[in-house]
PDB file of C-alpha atoms in Angstrom:
ATOM      1  CA  UNK A  17     -24.838  42.813  34.401  1.00 32.00           C
ATOM      2  CA  UNK A  18     -25.102  43.421  38.104  1.00 36.00           C
ATOM      3  CA  UNK A  19     -26.518  40.686  40.233  1.00 39.00           C
ATOM      4  CA  UNK A  20     -28.301  40.761  43.539  1.00 40.00           C
ATOM      5  CA  UNK A  21     -28.081  37.976  46.066  1.00 44.00           C
ATOM      6  CA  UNK A  22     -30.501  37.279  48.878  1.00 43.00           C
ATOM      7  CA  UNK A  23     -27.951  38.791  51.244  1.00 46.00           C
ATOM      8  CA  UNK A  24     -27.810  42.160  49.541  1.00 56.00           C
ATOM      9  CA  UNK A  25     -27.091  44.134  46.398  1.00 59.00           C
ATOM     10  CA  UNK A  26     -23.885  43.774  44.430  1.00 55.00           C
ATOM     11  CA  UNK A  27     -21.943  46.724  43.115  1.00 49.00           C
ATOM     12  CA  UNK A  28     -22.788  47.238  39.463  1.00 45.00           C
ATOM     13  CA  UNK A  29     -19.300  48.399  38.506  1.00 46.00           C
ATOM     14  CA  UNK A  30     -17.236  45.497  39.826  1.00 41.00           C
ATOM     15  CA  UNK A  31     -16.934  43.048  36.947  1.00 43.00           C
ATOM     16  CA  UNK A  32     -16.291  39.480  37.992  1.00 42.00           C
ATOM     17  CA  UNK A  33     -13.195  38.026  36.389  1.00 49.00           C
ATOM     18  CA  UNK A  34     -11.756  41.382  35.282  1.00 53.00           C
ATOM     19  CA  UNK A  35     -10.130  42.478  38.534  1.00 59.00           C
ATOM     20  CA  UNK A  36     -10.131  41.568  42.165  1.00 70.00           C
ATOM     21  CA  UNK A  37     -12.207  43.805  44.451  1.00 69.00           C
ATOM     22  CA  UNK A  38     -10.099  46.423  46.205  1.00 82.00           C
ATOM     23  CA  UNK A  39     -10.311  47.325  49.877  1.00 77.00           C
ATOM     24  CA  UNK A  40     -12.478  50.261  48.848  1.00 77.00           C
ATOM     25  CA  UNK A  41     -14.804  47.972  46.898  1.00 86.00           C
ATOM     26  CA  UNK A  42     -15.186  45.704  49.917  1.00 92.00           C
ATOM     27  CA  UNK A  43     -15.918  48.625  52.224  1.00 93.00           C
ATOM     28  CA  UNK A  44     -18.528  50.040  49.875  1.00 95.00           C
ATOM     29  CA  UNK A  45     -20.114  46.615  49.554  1.00 95.00           C
ATOM     30  CA  UNK A  46     -20.145  46.295  53.347  1.00 96.00           C
ATOM     31  CA  UNK A  47     -22.169  49.509  53.569  1.00 97.00           C
ATOM     32  CA  UNK A  48     -24.648  48.229  50.976  1.00 97.00           C
ATOM     33  CA  UNK A  49     -24.947  44.811  52.629  1.00 96.00           C
ATOM     34  CA  UNK A  50     -25.374  46.334  56.072  1.00 97.00           C
ATOM     35  CA  UNK A  51     -28.045  48.756  54.886  1.00 97.00           C
ATOM     36  CA  UNK A  52     -29.856  45.935  53.077  1.00 96.00           C
ATOM     37  CA  UNK A  53     -30.158  43.991  56.325  1.00 96.00           C
ATOM     38  CA  UNK A  54     -30.948  46.964  58.576  1.00 96.00           C
ATOM     39  CA  UNK A  55     -33.794  48.019  56.301  1.00 95.00           C
ATOM     40  CA  UNK A  56     -35.587  44.733  56.871  1.00 93.00           C
ATOM     41  CA  UNK A  57     -36.738  46.039  60.261  1.00 92.00           C
ATOM     42  CA  UNK A  58     -35.965  49.765  60.347  1.00 94.00           C
ATOM     43  CA  UNK A  59     -37.127  52.493  57.924  1.00 92.00           C
ATOM     44  CA  UNK A  60     -34.326  54.455  56.306  1.00 93.00           C
ATOM     45  CA  UNK A  61     -35.759  57.740  57.560  1.00 92.00           C
ATOM     46  CA  UNK A  62     -35.056  56.642  61.152  1.00 95.00           C
ATOM     47  CA  UNK A  63     -31.578  55.221  60.477  1.00 95.00           C
ATOM     48  CA  UNK A  64     -28.598  57.490  61.015  1.00 96.00           C
ATOM     49  CA  UNK A  65     -25.290  57.601  59.168  1.00 97.00           C
ATOM     50  CA  UNK A  66     -23.728  56.266  62.371  1.00 97.00           C
ATOM     51  CA  UNK A  67     -26.063  53.246  62.240  1.00 97.00           C
ATOM     52  CA  UNK A  68     -25.057  52.462  58.659  1.00 97.00           C
ATOM     53  CA  UNK A  69     -21.348  53.001  59.301  1.00 97.00           C
ATOM     54  CA  UNK A  70     -21.342  50.901  62.471  1.00 97.00           C
ATOM     55  CA  UNK A  71     -23.122  48.003  60.737  1.00 96.00           C
ATOM     56  CA  UNK A  72     -20.441  48.071  58.025  1.00 96.00           C
ATOM     57  CA  UNK A  73     -17.650  48.211  60.603  1.00 96.00           C
ATOM     58  CA  UNK A  74     -16.571  51.682  59.505  1.00 95.00           C
ATOM     59  CA  UNK A  75     -16.284  55.122  61.019  1.00 95.00           C
ATOM     60  CA  UNK A  76     -18.700  57.910  60.166  1.00 95.00           C
ATOM     61  CA  UNK A  77     -15.979  59.730  58.209  1.00 95.00           C
ATOM     62  CA  UNK A  78     -15.200  56.567  56.242  1.00 95.00           C
ATOM     63  CA  UNK A  79     -18.880  56.271  55.254  1.00 96.00           C
ATOM     64  CA  UNK A  80     -18.760  59.723  53.648  1.00 96.00           C
ATOM     65  CA  UNK A  81     -15.828  58.642  51.509  1.00 94.00           C
ATOM     66  CA  UNK A  82     -18.211  56.298  49.649  1.00 95.00           C
ATOM     67  CA  UNK A  83     -21.651  57.925  49.927  1.00 95.00           C
ATOM     68  CA  UNK A  84     -22.797  61.494  50.382  1.00 94.00           C
ATOM     69  CA  UNK A  85     -25.978  60.544  52.225  1.00 93.00           C
ATOM     70  CA  UNK A  86     -28.044  57.586  53.332  1.00 94.00           C
ATOM     71  CA  UNK A  87     -30.380  58.250  50.395  1.00 92.00           C
ATOM     72  CA  UNK A  88     -27.472  57.712  48.034  1.00 93.00           C
ATOM     73  CA  UNK A  89     -27.063  54.248  49.569  1.00 95.00           C
ATOM     74  CA  UNK A  90     -30.667  53.477  48.635  1.00 93.00           C
ATOM     75  CA  UNK A  91     -29.997  54.907  45.172  1.00 91.00           C
ATOM     76  CA  UNK A  92     -27.031  52.518  44.774  1.00 93.00           C
ATOM     77  CA  UNK A  93     -29.086  49.492  45.833  1.00 92.00           C
ATOM     78  CA  UNK A  94     -31.942  50.196  43.445  1.00 89.00           C
ATOM     79  CA  UNK A  95     -30.124  49.512  40.165  1.00 87.00           C
ATOM     80  CA  UNK A  96     -29.106  45.881  40.801  1.00 90.00           C
ATOM     81  CA  UNK A  97     -32.502  45.089  42.331  1.00 91.00           C
ATOM     82  CA  UNK A  98     -34.247  46.500  39.264  1.00 89.00           C
ATOM     83  CA  UNK A  99     -32.033  44.235  37.137  1.00 92.00           C
ATOM     84  CA  UNK A 100     -33.426  41.290  39.117  1.00 93.00           C
ATOM     85  CA  UNK A 101     -37.020  42.422  38.505  1.00 92.00           C
ATOM     86  CA  UNK A 102     -36.355  42.982  34.797  1.00 93.00           C
ATOM     87  CA  UNK A 103     -34.794  39.517  34.454  1.00 94.00           C
ATOM     88  CA  UNK A 104     -37.810  37.985  36.201  1.00 95.00           C
ATOM     89  CA  UNK A 105     -40.097  39.853  33.774  1.00 94.00           C
ATOM     90  CA  UNK A 106     -38.191  38.906  30.644  1.00 95.00           C
ATOM     91  CA  UNK A 107     -40.753  36.407  29.324  1.00 94.00           C
ATOM     92  CA  UNK A 108     -43.269  39.259  29.118  1.00 94.00           C
ATOM     93  CA  UNK A 109     -40.929  41.196  26.848  1.00 94.00           C
ATOM     94  CA  UNK A 110     -39.137  38.446  24.920  1.00 93.00           C
ATOM     95  CA  UNK A 111     -41.390  35.391  24.718  1.00 93.00           C
ATOM     96  CA  UNK A 112     -39.858  32.485  22.756  1.00 93.00           C
ATOM     97  CA  UNK A 113     -41.717  31.730  19.531  1.00 89.00           C
ATOM     98  CA  UNK A 114     -42.655  28.247  20.745  1.00 92.00           C
ATOM     99  CA  UNK A 115     -44.121  29.450  24.072  1.00 95.00           C
ATOM    100  CA  UNK A 116     -47.764  30.462  24.329  1.00 93.00           C
ATOM    101  CA  UNK A 117     -48.666  33.740  26.057  1.00 95.00           C
ATOM    102  CA  UNK A 118     -50.332  32.020  29.010  1.00 96.00           C
ATOM    103  CA  UNK A 119     -47.243  30.044  29.963  1.00 96.00           C
ATOM    104  CA  UNK A 120     -44.995  33.077  29.535  1.00 97.00           C
ATOM    105  CA  UNK A 121     -47.150  35.510  31.527  1.00 97.00           C
ATOM    106  CA  UNK A 122     -47.845  33.010  34.299  1.00 97.00           C
ATOM    107  CA  UNK A 123     -44.153  32.153  34.690  1.00 97.00           C
ATOM    108  CA  UNK A 124     -43.073  35.797  34.590  1.00 96.00           C
ATOM    109  CA  UNK A 125     -45.734  36.788  37.131  1.00 96.00           C
ATOM    110  CA  UNK A 126     -44.558  34.086  39.531  1.00 96.00           C
ATOM    111  CA  UNK A 127     -40.922  35.105  39.167  1.00 96.00           C
ATOM    112  CA  UNK A 128     -41.652  38.829  39.622  1.00 95.00           C
ATOM    113  CA  UNK A 129     -43.644  38.194  42.810  1.00 94.00           C
ATOM    114  CA  UNK A 130     -40.812  36.003  44.141  1.00 94.00           C
ATOM    115  CA  UNK A 131     -38.200  38.697  43.453  1.00 93.00           C
ATOM    116  CA  UNK A 132     -40.445  41.397  44.913  1.00 91.00           C
ATOM    117  CA  UNK A 133     -40.874  39.394  48.108  1.00 90.00           C
ATOM    118  CA  UNK A 134     -37.087  38.981  48.334  1.00 92.00           C
ATOM    119  CA  UNK A 135     -36.326  42.679  47.932  1.00 93.00           C
ATOM    120  CA  UNK A 136     -39.642  44.109  49.107  1.00 89.00           C
ATOM    121  CA  UNK A 137     -38.162  45.903  52.104  1.00 91.00           C
ATOM    122  CA  UNK A 138     -35.871  47.903  49.789  1.00 93.00           C
ATOM    123  CA  UNK A 139     -38.565  48.617  47.232  1.00 89.00           C
ATOM    124  CA  UNK A 140     -40.839  49.748  50.064  1.00 88.00           C
ATOM    125  CA  UNK A 141     -38.196  52.285  51.078  1.00 90.00           C
ATOM    126  CA  UNK A 142     -37.896  53.482  47.481  1.00 89.00           C
ATOM    127  CA  UNK A 143     -41.636  54.037  47.336  1.00 84.00           C
ATOM    128  CA  UNK A 144     -41.475  55.961  50.589  1.00 85.00           C
ATOM    129  CA  UNK A 145     -38.559  58.144  49.467  1.00 87.00           C
ATOM    130  CA  UNK A 146     -39.341  59.052  45.855  1.00 85.00           C
ATOM    131  CA  UNK A 147     -41.656  61.900  46.830  1.00 81.00           C
ATOM    132  CA  UNK A 148     -38.951  63.677  48.787  1.00 83.00           C
ATOM    133  CA  UNK A 149     -35.769  62.756  46.907  1.00 85.00           C
ATOM    134  CA  UNK A 150     -35.744  64.131  43.314  1.00 87.00           C
ATOM    135  CA  UNK A 151     -32.734  62.080  42.186  1.00 85.00           C
ATOM    136  CA  UNK A 152     -34.301  58.861  43.408  1.00 85.00           C
ATOM    137  CA  UNK A 153     -37.637  59.764  41.816  1.00 87.00           C
ATOM    138  CA  UNK A 154     -35.905  60.437  38.501  1.00 89.00           C
ATOM    139  CA  UNK A 155     -34.084  57.102  38.647  1.00 86.00           C
ATOM    140  CA  UNK A 156     -37.257  55.205  39.546  1.00 87.00           C
ATOM    141  CA  UNK A 157     -39.251  56.873  36.764  1.00 89.00           C
ATOM    142  CA  UNK A 158     -36.496  56.087  34.268  1.00 89.00           C
ATOM    143  CA  UNK A 159     -36.366  52.441  35.292  1.00 88.00           C
ATOM    144  CA  UNK A 160     -40.123  52.024  35.125  1.00 91.00           C
ATOM    145  CA  UNK A 161     -40.022  53.730  31.738  1.00 94.00           C
ATOM    146  CA  UNK A 162     -37.700  50.996  30.479  1.00 93.00           C
ATOM    147  CA  UNK A 163     -40.189  48.355  31.636  1.00 95.00           C
ATOM    148  CA  UNK A 164     -43.064  50.196  29.958  1.00 96.00           C
ATOM    149  CA  UNK A 165     -41.148  50.595  26.700  1.00 97.00           C
ATOM    150  CA  UNK A 166     -40.255  46.895  26.605  1.00 96.00           C
ATOM    151  CA  UNK A 167     -43.845  45.833  27.359  1.00 96.00           C
ATOM    152  CA  UNK A 168     -45.232  48.223  24.723  1.00 97.00           C
ATOM    153  CA  UNK A 169     -42.910  46.769  22.081  1.00 97.00           C
ATOM    154  CA  UNK A 170     -44.079  43.256  22.989  1.00 96.00           C
ATOM    155  CA  UNK A 171     -47.757  44.254  22.750  1.00 97.00           C
ATOM    156  CA  UNK A 172     -47.124  45.853  19.370  1.00 97.00           C
ATOM    157  CA  UNK A 173     -45.384  42.723  18.062  1.00 96.00           C
ATOM    158  CA  UNK A 174     -48.180  40.452  19.296  1.00 96.00           C
ATOM    159  CA  UNK A 175     -50.838  42.660  17.709  1.00 97.00           C
ATOM    160  CA  UNK A 176     -48.979  42.633  14.412  1.00 97.00           C
ATOM    161  CA  UNK A 177     -48.827  38.839  14.611  1.00 95.00           C
ATOM    162  CA  UNK A 178     -52.570  38.629  15.292  1.00 95.00           C
ATOM    163  CA  UNK A 179     -52.013  37.164  18.775  1.00 95.00           C
ATOM    164  CA  UNK A 180     -52.995  40.153  20.911  1.00 97.00           C
ATOM    165  CA  UNK A 181     -56.265  42.092  20.937  1.00 97.00           C
ATOM    166  CA  UNK A 182     -56.593  45.543  19.419  1.00 97.00           C
ATOM    167  CA  UNK A 183     -57.102  48.272  21.972  1.00 96.00           C
ATOM    168  CA  UNK A 184     -55.477  51.376  23.440  1.00 97.00           C
ATOM    169  CA  UNK A 185     -52.083  52.472  22.122  1.00 98.00           C
ATOM    170  CA  UNK A 186     -49.460  49.901  23.197  1.00 97.00           C
ATOM    171  CA  UNK A 187     -47.510  52.321  25.367  1.00 97.00           C
ATOM    172  CA  UNK A 188     -50.619  53.579  27.148  1.00 98.00           C
ATOM    173  CA  UNK A 189     -51.741  50.013  27.838  1.00 98.00           C
ATOM    174  CA  UNK A 190     -48.259  48.977  28.989  1.00 97.00           C
ATOM    175  CA  UNK A 191     -48.070  51.992  31.310  1.00 97.00           C
ATOM    176  CA  UNK A 192     -51.449  51.166  32.868  1.00 96.00           C
ATOM    177  CA  UNK A 193     -50.432  47.553  33.465  1.00 96.00           C
ATOM    178  CA  UNK A 194     -46.989  48.415  34.816  1.00 94.00           C
ATOM    179  CA  UNK A 195     -48.230  51.057  37.232  1.00 92.00           C
ATOM    180  CA  UNK A 196     -51.016  48.735  38.379  1.00 91.00           C
ATOM    181  CA  UNK A 197     -48.416  46.094  39.163  1.00 89.00           C
ATOM    182  CA  UNK A 198     -46.015  48.536  40.815  1.00 88.00           C
ATOM    183  CA  UNK A 199     -48.695  49.952  43.101  1.00 88.00           C
ATOM    184  CA  UNK A 200     -50.074  46.547  44.103  1.00 88.00           C
ATOM    185  CA  UNK A 201     -46.666  45.013  44.734  1.00 87.00           C
ATOM    186  CA  UNK A 202     -45.754  48.117  46.691  1.00 84.00           C
ATOM    187  CA  UNK A 203     -48.813  47.645  48.905  1.00 86.00           C
ATOM    188  CA  UNK A 204     -47.737  44.036  49.463  1.00 85.00           C
ATOM    189  CA  UNK A 205     -44.292  45.260  50.546  1.00 82.00           C
ATOM    190  CA  UNK A 206     -45.932  47.634  53.033  1.00 81.00           C
ATOM    191  CA  UNK A 207     -48.109  44.772  54.317  1.00 81.00           C
ATOM    192  CA  UNK A 208     -51.137  46.931  53.640  1.00 85.00           C
ATOM    193  CA  UNK A 209     -54.555  45.496  54.340  1.00 90.00           C
ATOM    194  CA  UNK A 210     -55.547  46.776  50.889  1.00 89.00           C
ATOM    195  CA  UNK A 211     -52.913  44.703  49.087  1.00 88.00           C
ATOM    196  CA  UNK A 212     -53.730  41.639  47.039  1.00 91.00           C
ATOM    197  CA  UNK A 213     -53.400  38.651  49.409  1.00 90.00           C
ATOM    198  CA  UNK A 214     -49.987  37.106  48.881  1.00 88.00           C
ATOM    199  CA  UNK A 215     -51.422  33.728  47.926  1.00 92.00           C
ATOM    200  CA  UNK A 216     -53.555  35.346  45.188  1.00 94.00           C
ATOM    201  CA  UNK A 217     -50.914  37.697  43.758  1.00 93.00           C
ATOM    202  CA  UNK A 218     -49.524  35.546  40.955  1.00 95.00           C
ATOM    203  CA  UNK A 219     -52.907  34.404  39.638  1.00 96.00           C
ATOM    204  CA  UNK A 220     -54.386  37.902  39.871  1.00 95.00           C
ATOM    205  CA  UNK A 221     -51.502  39.646  38.099  1.00 95.00           C
ATOM    206  CA  UNK A 222     -51.311  36.987  35.373  1.00 96.00           C
ATOM    207  CA  UNK A 223     -55.090  37.147  34.828  1.00 97.00           C
ATOM    208  CA  UNK A 224     -55.110  40.938  34.429  1.00 96.00           C
ATOM    209  CA  UNK A 225     -52.264  40.840  31.881  1.00 97.00           C
ATOM    210  CA  UNK A 226     -53.677  37.912  29.913  1.00 97.00           C
ATOM    211  CA  UNK A 227     -57.274  39.148  29.722  1.00 97.00           C
ATOM    212  CA  UNK A 228     -56.248  42.728  28.935  1.00 97.00           C
ATOM    213  CA  UNK A 229     -53.744  41.927  26.184  1.00 97.00           C
ATOM    214  CA  UNK A 230     -54.834  38.546  24.821  1.00 97.00           C
ATOM    215  CA  UNK A 231     -58.467  38.132  25.903  1.00 96.00           C
ATOM    216  CA  UNK A 232     -57.810  34.811  27.656  1.00 95.00           C
ATOM    217  CA  UNK A 233     -57.519  33.612  31.229  1.00 94.00           C
ATOM    218  CA  UNK A 234     -54.808  31.514  32.810  1.00 93.00           C
ATOM    219  CA  UNK A 235     -54.397  27.881  31.853  1.00 92.00           C
ATOM    220  CA  UNK A 236     -55.999  26.780  35.133  1.00 91.00           C
ATOM    221  CA  UNK A 237     -58.991  29.043  34.494  1.00 88.00           C
ATOM    222  CA  UNK A 238     -59.388  27.672  30.991  1.00 83.00           C
ATOM    223  CA  UNK A 239     -59.127  24.097  32.249  1.00 79.00           C
ATOM    224  CA  UNK A 240     -61.870  24.875  34.771  1.00 73.00           C
ATOM    225  CA  UNK A 241     -64.094  26.340  32.061  1.00 66.00           C
ATOM    226  CA  UNK A 242     -63.581  23.242  29.913  1.00 59.00           C
ATOM    227  CA  UNK A 243     -64.328  20.950  32.853  1.00 55.00           C
ATOM    228  CA  UNK A 244     -67.633  22.680  33.520  1.00 51.00           C
TER     229      UNK A 244
END
């Protein structure tokens, strides 16, 4: 599985322990790492190929040996970052039998928000580009579809076990929750005044998931209700 460090995205096709990275691998990774850092402060639409090549220490012609366009660079970064988000979300999809839903959803919400903050500048660019780049839009829709499918399967299992509430079809409910999260986290990445305040994000997201699927609040909310 590809990994993503805080310094940038790793190539998904270089398997650690199977072969040493070639000069070409290192050059491609330099382009990805350079773009990752440049995008912290500069939108991709205003960056040129020369900017990306120079940051990687390469010529413009060398850049085109690895990527056809700057949008393809963004495309290449998205996969490993999505792996990070999926890993952070795993407790939503595959909760251990001895873990209650509140603990699982609260932990997953905290981890997703942490990962989103780490890679938010890239995910912001994806959100900005999907309307104009069909290949990127298709990839993003496919990746979100995997999240929705996994969440729907978890809702179905919990309903069958008598843990989750009855309600809309599992996939419809999962889609509503996933798109709600994607839009709100996207607004946070854009530093929109309409975004959920950063300090309230984890509690808000966990509360929406728990009350919608299980009919309960977070553990802190329940403790407060008991105390009163």
